[in-house]
PDB file of C-alpha atoms in Angstrom:
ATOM      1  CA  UNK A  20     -11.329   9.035   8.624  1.00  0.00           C
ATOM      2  CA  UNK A  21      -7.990   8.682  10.209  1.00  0.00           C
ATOM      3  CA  UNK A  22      -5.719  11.474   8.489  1.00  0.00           C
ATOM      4  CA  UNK A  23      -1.477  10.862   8.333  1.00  0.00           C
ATOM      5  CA  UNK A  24       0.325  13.195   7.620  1.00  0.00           C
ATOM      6  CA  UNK A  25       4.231  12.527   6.423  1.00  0.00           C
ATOM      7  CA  UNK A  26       7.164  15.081   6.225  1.00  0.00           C
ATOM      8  CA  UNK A  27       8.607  16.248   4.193  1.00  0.00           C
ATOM      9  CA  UNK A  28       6.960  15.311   1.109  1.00  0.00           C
ATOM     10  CA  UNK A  29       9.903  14.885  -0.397  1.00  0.00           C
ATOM     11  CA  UNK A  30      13.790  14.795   0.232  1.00  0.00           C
ATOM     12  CA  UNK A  31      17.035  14.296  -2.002  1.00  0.00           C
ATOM     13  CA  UNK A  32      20.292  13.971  -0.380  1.00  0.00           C
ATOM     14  CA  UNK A  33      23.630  12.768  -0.442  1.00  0.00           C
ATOM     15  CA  UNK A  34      24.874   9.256  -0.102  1.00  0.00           C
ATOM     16  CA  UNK A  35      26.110   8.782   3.754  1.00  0.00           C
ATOM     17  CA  UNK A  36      23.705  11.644   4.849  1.00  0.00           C
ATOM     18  CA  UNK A  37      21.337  10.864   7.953  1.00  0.00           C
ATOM     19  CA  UNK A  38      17.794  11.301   7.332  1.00  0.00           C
ATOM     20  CA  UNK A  39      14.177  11.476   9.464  1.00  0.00           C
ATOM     21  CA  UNK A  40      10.935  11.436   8.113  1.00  0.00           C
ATOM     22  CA  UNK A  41       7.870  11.809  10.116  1.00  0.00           C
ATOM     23  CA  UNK A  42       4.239  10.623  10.164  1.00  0.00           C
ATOM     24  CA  UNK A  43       1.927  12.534  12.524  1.00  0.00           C
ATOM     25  CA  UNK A  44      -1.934  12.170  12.943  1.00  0.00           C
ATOM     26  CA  UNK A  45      -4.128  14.013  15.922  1.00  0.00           C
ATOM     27  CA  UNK A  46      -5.634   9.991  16.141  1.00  0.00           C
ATOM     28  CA  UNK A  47      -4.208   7.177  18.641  1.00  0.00           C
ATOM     29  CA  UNK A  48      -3.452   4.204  16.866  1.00  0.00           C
ATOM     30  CA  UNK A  49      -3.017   0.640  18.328  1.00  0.00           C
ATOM     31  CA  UNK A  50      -0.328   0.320  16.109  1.00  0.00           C
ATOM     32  CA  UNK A  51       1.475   1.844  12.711  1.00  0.00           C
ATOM     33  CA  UNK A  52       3.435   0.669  10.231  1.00  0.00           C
ATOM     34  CA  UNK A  53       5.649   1.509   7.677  1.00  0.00           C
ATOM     35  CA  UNK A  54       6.279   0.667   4.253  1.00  0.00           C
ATOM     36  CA  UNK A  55       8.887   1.146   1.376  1.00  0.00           C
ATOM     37  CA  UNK A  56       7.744   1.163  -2.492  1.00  0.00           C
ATOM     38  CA  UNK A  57       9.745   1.317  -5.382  1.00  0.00           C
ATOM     39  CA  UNK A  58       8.925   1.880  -9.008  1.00  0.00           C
ATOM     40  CA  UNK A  59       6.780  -0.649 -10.342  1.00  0.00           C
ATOM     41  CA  UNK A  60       6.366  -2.484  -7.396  1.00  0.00           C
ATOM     42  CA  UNK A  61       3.785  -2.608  -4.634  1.00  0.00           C
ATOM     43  CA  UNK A  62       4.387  -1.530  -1.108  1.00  0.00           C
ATOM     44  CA  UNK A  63       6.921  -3.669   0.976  1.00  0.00           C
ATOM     45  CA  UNK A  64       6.301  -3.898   4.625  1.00  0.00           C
ATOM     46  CA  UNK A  65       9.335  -2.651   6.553  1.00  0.00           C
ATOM     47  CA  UNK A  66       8.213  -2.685  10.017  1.00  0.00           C
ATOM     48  CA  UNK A  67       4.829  -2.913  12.680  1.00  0.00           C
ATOM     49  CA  UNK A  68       5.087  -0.898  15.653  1.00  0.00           C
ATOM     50  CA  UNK A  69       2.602  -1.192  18.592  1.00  0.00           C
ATOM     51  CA  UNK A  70       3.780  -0.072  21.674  1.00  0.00           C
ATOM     52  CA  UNK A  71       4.073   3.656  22.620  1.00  0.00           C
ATOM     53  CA  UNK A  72       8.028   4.792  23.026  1.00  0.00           C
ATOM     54  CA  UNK A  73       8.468   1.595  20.982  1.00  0.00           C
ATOM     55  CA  UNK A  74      11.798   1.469  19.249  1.00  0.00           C
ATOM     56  CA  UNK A  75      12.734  -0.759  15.792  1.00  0.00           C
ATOM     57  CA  UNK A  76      16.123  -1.211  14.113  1.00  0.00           C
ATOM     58  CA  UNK A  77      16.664  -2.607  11.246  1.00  0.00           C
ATOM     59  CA  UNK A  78      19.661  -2.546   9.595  1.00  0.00           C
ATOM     60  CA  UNK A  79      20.442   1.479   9.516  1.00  0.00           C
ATOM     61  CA  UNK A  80      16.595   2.193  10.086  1.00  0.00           C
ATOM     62  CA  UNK A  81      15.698   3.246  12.983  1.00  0.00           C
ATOM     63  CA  UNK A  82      11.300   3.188  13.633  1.00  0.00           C
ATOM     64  CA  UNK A  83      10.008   5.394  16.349  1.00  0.00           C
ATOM     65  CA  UNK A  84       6.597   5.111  17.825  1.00  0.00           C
ATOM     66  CA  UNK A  85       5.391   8.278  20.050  1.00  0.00           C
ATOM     67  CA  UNK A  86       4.618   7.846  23.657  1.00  0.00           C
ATOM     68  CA  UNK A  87       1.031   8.687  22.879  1.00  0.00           C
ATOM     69  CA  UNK A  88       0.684   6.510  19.904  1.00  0.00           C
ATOM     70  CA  UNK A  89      -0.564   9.221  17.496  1.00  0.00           C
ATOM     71  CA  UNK A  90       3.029  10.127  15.500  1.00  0.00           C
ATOM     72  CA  UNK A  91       6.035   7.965  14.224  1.00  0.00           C
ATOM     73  CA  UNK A  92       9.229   8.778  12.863  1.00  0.00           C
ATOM     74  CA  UNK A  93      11.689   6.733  10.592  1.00  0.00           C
ATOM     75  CA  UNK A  94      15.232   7.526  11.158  1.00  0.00           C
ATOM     76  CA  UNK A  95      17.840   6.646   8.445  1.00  0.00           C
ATOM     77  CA  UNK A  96      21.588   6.160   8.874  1.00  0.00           C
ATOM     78  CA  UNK A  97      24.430   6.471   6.011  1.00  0.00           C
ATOM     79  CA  UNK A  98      21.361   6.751   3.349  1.00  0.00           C
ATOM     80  CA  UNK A  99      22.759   4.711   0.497  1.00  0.00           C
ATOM     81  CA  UNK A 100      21.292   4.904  -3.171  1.00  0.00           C
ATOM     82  CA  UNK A 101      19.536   1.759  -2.758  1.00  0.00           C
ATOM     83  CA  UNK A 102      17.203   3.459   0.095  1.00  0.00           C
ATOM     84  CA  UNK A 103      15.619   5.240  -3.401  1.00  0.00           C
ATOM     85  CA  UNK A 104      11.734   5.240  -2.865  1.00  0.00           C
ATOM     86  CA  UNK A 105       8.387   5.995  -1.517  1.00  0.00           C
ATOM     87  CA  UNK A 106       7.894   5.390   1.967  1.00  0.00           C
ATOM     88  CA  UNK A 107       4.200   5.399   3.515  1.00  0.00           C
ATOM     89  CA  UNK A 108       3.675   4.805   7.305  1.00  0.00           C
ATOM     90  CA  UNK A 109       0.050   3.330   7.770  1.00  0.00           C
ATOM     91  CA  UNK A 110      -2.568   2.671  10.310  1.00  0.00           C
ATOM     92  CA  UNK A 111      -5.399   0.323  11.090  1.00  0.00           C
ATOM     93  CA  UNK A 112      -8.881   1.910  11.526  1.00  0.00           C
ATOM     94  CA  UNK A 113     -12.055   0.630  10.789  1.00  0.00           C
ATOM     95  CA  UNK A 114     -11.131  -2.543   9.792  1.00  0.00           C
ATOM     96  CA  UNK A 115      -8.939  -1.292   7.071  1.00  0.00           C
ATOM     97  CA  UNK A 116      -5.196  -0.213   6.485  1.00  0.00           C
ATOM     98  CA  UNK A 117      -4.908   3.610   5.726  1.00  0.00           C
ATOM     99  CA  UNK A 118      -1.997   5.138   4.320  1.00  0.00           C
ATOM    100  CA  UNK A 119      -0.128   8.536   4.831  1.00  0.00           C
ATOM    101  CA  UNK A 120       0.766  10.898   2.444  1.00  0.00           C
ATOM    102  CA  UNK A 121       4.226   9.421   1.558  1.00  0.00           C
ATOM    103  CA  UNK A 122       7.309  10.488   1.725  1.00  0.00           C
ATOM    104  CA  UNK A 123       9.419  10.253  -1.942  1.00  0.00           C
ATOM    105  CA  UNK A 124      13.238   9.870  -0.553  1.00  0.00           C
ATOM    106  CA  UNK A 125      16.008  10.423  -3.455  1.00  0.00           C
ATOM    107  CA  UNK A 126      19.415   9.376  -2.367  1.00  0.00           C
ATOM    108  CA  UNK A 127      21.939  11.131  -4.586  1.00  0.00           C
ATOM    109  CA  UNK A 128      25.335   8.796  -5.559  1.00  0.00           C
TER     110      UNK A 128
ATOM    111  CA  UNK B  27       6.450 -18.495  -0.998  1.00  0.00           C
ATOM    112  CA  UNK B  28       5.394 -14.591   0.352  1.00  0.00           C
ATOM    113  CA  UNK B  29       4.378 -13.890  -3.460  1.00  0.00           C
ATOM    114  CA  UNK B  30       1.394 -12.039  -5.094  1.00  0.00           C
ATOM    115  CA  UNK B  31       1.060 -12.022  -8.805  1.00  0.00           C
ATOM    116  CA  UNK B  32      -0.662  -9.508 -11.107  1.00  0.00           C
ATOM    117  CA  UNK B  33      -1.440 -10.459 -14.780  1.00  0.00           C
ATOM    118  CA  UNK B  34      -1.355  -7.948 -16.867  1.00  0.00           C
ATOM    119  CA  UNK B  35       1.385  -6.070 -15.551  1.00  0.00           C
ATOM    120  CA  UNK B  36       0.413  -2.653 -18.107  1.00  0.00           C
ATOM    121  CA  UNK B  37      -3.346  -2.529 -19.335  1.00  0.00           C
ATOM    122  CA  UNK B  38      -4.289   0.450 -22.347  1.00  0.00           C
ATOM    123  CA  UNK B  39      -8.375   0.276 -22.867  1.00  0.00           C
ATOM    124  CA  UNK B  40     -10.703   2.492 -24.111  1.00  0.00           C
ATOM    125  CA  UNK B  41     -13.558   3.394 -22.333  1.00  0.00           C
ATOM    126  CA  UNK B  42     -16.257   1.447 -24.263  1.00  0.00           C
ATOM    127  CA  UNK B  43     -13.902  -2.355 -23.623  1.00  0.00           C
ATOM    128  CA  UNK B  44     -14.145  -4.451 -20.884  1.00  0.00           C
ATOM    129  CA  UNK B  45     -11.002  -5.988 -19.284  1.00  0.00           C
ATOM    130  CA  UNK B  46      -9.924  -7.684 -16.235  1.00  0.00           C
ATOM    131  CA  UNK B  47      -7.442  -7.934 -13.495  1.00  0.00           C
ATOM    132  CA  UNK B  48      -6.178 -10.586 -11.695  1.00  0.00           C
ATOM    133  CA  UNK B  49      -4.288 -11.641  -8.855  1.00  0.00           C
ATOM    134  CA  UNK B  50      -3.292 -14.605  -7.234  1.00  0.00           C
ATOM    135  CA  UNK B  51      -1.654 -15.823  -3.432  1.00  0.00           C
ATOM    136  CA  UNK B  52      -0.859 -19.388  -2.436  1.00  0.00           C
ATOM    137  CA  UNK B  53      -0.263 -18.378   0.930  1.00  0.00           C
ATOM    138  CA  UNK B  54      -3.369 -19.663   2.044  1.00  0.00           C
ATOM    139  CA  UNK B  55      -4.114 -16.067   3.300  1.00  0.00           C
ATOM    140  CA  UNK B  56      -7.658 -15.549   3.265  1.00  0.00           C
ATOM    141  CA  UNK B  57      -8.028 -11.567   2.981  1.00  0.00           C
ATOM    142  CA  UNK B  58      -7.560 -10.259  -0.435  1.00  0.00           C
ATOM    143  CA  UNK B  59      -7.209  -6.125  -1.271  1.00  0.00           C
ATOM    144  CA  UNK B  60      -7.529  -4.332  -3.990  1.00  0.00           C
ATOM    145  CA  UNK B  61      -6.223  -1.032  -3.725  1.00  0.00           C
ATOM    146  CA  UNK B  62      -5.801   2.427  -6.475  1.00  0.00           C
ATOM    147  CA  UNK B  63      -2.989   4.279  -6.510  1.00  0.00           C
ATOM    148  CA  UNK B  64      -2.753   7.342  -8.377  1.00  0.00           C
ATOM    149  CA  UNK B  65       0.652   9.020  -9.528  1.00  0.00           C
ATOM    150  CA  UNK B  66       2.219  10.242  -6.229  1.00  0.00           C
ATOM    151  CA  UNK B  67      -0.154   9.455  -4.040  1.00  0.00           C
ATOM    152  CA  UNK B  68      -0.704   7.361  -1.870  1.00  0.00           C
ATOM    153  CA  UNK B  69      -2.476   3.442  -2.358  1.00  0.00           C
ATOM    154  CA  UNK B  70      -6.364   3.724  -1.616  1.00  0.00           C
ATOM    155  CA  UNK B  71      -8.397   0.981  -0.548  1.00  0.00           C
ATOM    156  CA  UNK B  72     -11.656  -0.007  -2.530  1.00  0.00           C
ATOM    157  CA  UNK B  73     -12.388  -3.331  -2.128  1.00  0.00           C
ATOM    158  CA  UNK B  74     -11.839  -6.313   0.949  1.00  0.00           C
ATOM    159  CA  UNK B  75     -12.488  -9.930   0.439  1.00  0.00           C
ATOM    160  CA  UNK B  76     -12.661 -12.172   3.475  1.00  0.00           C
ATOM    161  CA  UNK B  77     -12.916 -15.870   3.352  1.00  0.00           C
ATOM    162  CA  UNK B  78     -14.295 -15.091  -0.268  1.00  0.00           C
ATOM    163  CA  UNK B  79     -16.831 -12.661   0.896  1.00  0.00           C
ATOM    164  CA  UNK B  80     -17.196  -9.074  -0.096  1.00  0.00           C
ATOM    165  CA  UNK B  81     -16.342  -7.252   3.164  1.00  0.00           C
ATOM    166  CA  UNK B  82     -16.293  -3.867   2.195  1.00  0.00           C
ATOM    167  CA  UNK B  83     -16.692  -1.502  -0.503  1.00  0.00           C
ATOM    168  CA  UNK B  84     -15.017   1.883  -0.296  1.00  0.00           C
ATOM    169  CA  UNK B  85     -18.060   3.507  -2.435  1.00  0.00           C
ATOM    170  CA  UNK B  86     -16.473   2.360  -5.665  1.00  0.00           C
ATOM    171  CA  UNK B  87     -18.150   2.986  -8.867  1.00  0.00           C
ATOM    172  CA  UNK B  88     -19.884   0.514 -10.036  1.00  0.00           C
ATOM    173  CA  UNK B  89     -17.649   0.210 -13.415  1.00  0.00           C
ATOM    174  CA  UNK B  90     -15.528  -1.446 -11.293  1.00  0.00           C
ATOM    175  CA  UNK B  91     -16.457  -4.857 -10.149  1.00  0.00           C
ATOM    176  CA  UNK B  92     -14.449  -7.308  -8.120  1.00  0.00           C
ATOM    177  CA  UNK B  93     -14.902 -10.917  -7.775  1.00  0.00           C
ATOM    178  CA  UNK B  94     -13.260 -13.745  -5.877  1.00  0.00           C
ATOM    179  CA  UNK B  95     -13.786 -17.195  -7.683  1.00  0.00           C
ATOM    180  CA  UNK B  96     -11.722 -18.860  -4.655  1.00  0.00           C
ATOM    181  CA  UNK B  97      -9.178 -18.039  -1.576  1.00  0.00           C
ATOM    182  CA  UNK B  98      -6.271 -17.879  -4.690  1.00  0.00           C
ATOM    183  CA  UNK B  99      -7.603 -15.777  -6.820  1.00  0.00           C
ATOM    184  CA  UNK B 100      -8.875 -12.179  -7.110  1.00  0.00           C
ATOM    185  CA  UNK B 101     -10.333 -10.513 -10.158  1.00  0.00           C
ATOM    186  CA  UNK B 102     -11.011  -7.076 -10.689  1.00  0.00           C
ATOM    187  CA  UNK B 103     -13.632  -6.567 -13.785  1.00  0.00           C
ATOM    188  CA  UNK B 104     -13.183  -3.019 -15.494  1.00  0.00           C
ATOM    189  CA  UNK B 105     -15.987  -1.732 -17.816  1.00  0.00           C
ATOM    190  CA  UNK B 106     -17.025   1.350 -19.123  1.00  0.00           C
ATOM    191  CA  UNK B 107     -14.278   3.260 -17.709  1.00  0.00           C
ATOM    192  CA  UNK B 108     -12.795   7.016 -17.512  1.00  0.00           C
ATOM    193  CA  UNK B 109      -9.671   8.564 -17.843  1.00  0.00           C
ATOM    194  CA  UNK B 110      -9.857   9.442 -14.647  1.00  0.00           C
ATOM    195  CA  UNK B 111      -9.450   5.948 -13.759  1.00  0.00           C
ATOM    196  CA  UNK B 112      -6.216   5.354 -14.896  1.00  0.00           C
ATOM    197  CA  UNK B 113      -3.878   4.500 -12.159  1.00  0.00           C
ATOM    198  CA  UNK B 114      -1.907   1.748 -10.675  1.00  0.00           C
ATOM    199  CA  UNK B 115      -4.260  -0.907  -9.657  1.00  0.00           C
ATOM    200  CA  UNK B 116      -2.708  -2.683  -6.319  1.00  0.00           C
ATOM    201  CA  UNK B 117      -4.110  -6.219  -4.891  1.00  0.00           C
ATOM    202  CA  UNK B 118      -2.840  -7.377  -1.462  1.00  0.00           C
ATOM    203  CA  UNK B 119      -3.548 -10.509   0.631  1.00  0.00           C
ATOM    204  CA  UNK B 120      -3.287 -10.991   4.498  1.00  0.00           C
ATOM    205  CA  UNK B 121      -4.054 -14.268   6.717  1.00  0.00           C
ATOM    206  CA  UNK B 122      -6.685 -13.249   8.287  1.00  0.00           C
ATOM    207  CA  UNK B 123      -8.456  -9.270   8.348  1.00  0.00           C
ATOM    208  CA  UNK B 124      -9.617  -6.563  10.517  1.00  0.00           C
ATOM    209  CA  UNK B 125      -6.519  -7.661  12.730  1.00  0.00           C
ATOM    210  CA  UNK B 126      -4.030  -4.221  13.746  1.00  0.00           C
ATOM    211  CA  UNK B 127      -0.806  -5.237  12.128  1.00  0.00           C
ATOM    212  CA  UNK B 128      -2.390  -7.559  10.111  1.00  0.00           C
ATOM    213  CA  UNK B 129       0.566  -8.182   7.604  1.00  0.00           C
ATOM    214  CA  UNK B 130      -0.864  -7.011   3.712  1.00  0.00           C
ATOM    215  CA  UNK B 131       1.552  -8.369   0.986  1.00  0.00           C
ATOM    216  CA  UNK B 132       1.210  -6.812  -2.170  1.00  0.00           C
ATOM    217  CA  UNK B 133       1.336  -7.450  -5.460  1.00  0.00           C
ATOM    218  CA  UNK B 134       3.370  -5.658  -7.779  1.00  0.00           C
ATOM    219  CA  UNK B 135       0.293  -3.678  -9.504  1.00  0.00           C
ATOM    220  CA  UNK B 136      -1.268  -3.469 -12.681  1.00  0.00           C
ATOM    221  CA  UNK B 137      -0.586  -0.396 -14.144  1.00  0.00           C
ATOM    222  CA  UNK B 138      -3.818   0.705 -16.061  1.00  0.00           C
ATOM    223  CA  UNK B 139      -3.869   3.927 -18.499  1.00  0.00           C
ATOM    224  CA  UNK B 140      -7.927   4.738 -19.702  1.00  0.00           C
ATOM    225  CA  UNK B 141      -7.910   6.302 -23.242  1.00  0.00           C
TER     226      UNK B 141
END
């Protein structure tokens, strides 16, 4: 079983900080992806990354995939209050998507 | 239309009822998840559908039954339950599965408390 790990667990900053949260695993993965959730919603699919040293913007996010495929980092620009949520980077092993441990990102007003 | 739809959207049961979940896609996608997720953690699979067929089972007690009466719909059957169980119960649907970045699009979750 393919193990992510995300850090840090959690984080609560201030509005306009810059913010990175990681997702590291000892596996190689073909590709990873991340995800956003908010409260009483399901998991929204922010971005797919498949090539190692891959970089992704969108917006003020900034996705990261290591060289070696095994870690991935989410970088975040001017966080804004909206940015509020759970965000899970995930992997396909085994025929099946698994999720990290999530990352619960509070942006204060 | 990217949507997937949950009915009910909160379920309270005892653990002697029997209830139901269900969850619909007309995207035409012919993968269908269904997924737990416990309070801040994070979603876990337990049950793939493919082309209407029961691809896997993530060792899920067999309280919990799934069915798929077509490539729309999903239903999760609940009976005989624990407290344990309560959680928020997550379906998902992709076009095709097994694929790496396969897009899943979930549903907004049935949020299920076991008393």
């Amino acid at each position: 079983t393919q193990l992510l790990e995300q850090s840090p667990q959690f984080l609560s900053i201030q509005e306009g900080e810059n913010l990175t949260v990681y997702c590291n695993s000892s596996s190689v993965f073909s590709s990873l992806q991340w995800y956003r959730q908010e409260p009483g919603e399901g998991p929204v699919l922010l971005v797919t990354v498949v090539t190692g040293g891959e970089v992704k913007k969108l917006k003020r996010l900034t996705f990261q995939f290591g060289d070696a495929r095994k870690d991935s980092s989410l970088h975040i620009t001017a966080a804004q209050p909206g940015d509020t949520g759970l965000y899970l980077c995930a992997a396909f092993g085994n025929e099946k998507l698994t999720f990290g441990t999530g990352t619960r990102l509070t942006i204060i007003p | 239309d990217t949507e997937v739809t949950q009915t009910p959207k909160h379920l309270v049961m005892g653990m002697t009822n029997k209830k139901s979940l269900k969850c619909e896609q007309h995207m035409g996608h012919r993968a269908m998840y269904w997924y737990k997720q416990k309070a801040k953690k994070p979603p876990e699979l337990m049950f793939v559908y493919s082309y209407e067929k029961l691809s896997i089972n993530e060792s899920v007690p067999s309280r919990f039954s799934p069915e798929c009466p077509n490539s729309s719909l999903l239903n999760l059957h609940l009976h005989a339950l624990q407290p344990e169980d309560s959680a928020l119960y997550l379906c998902a649907s992709s076009r095709g599965f097994g694929g790496a970045g396969e897009t899943q699009y979930f549903g907004p979750g049935t949020r299920l408390l076991v008393l």
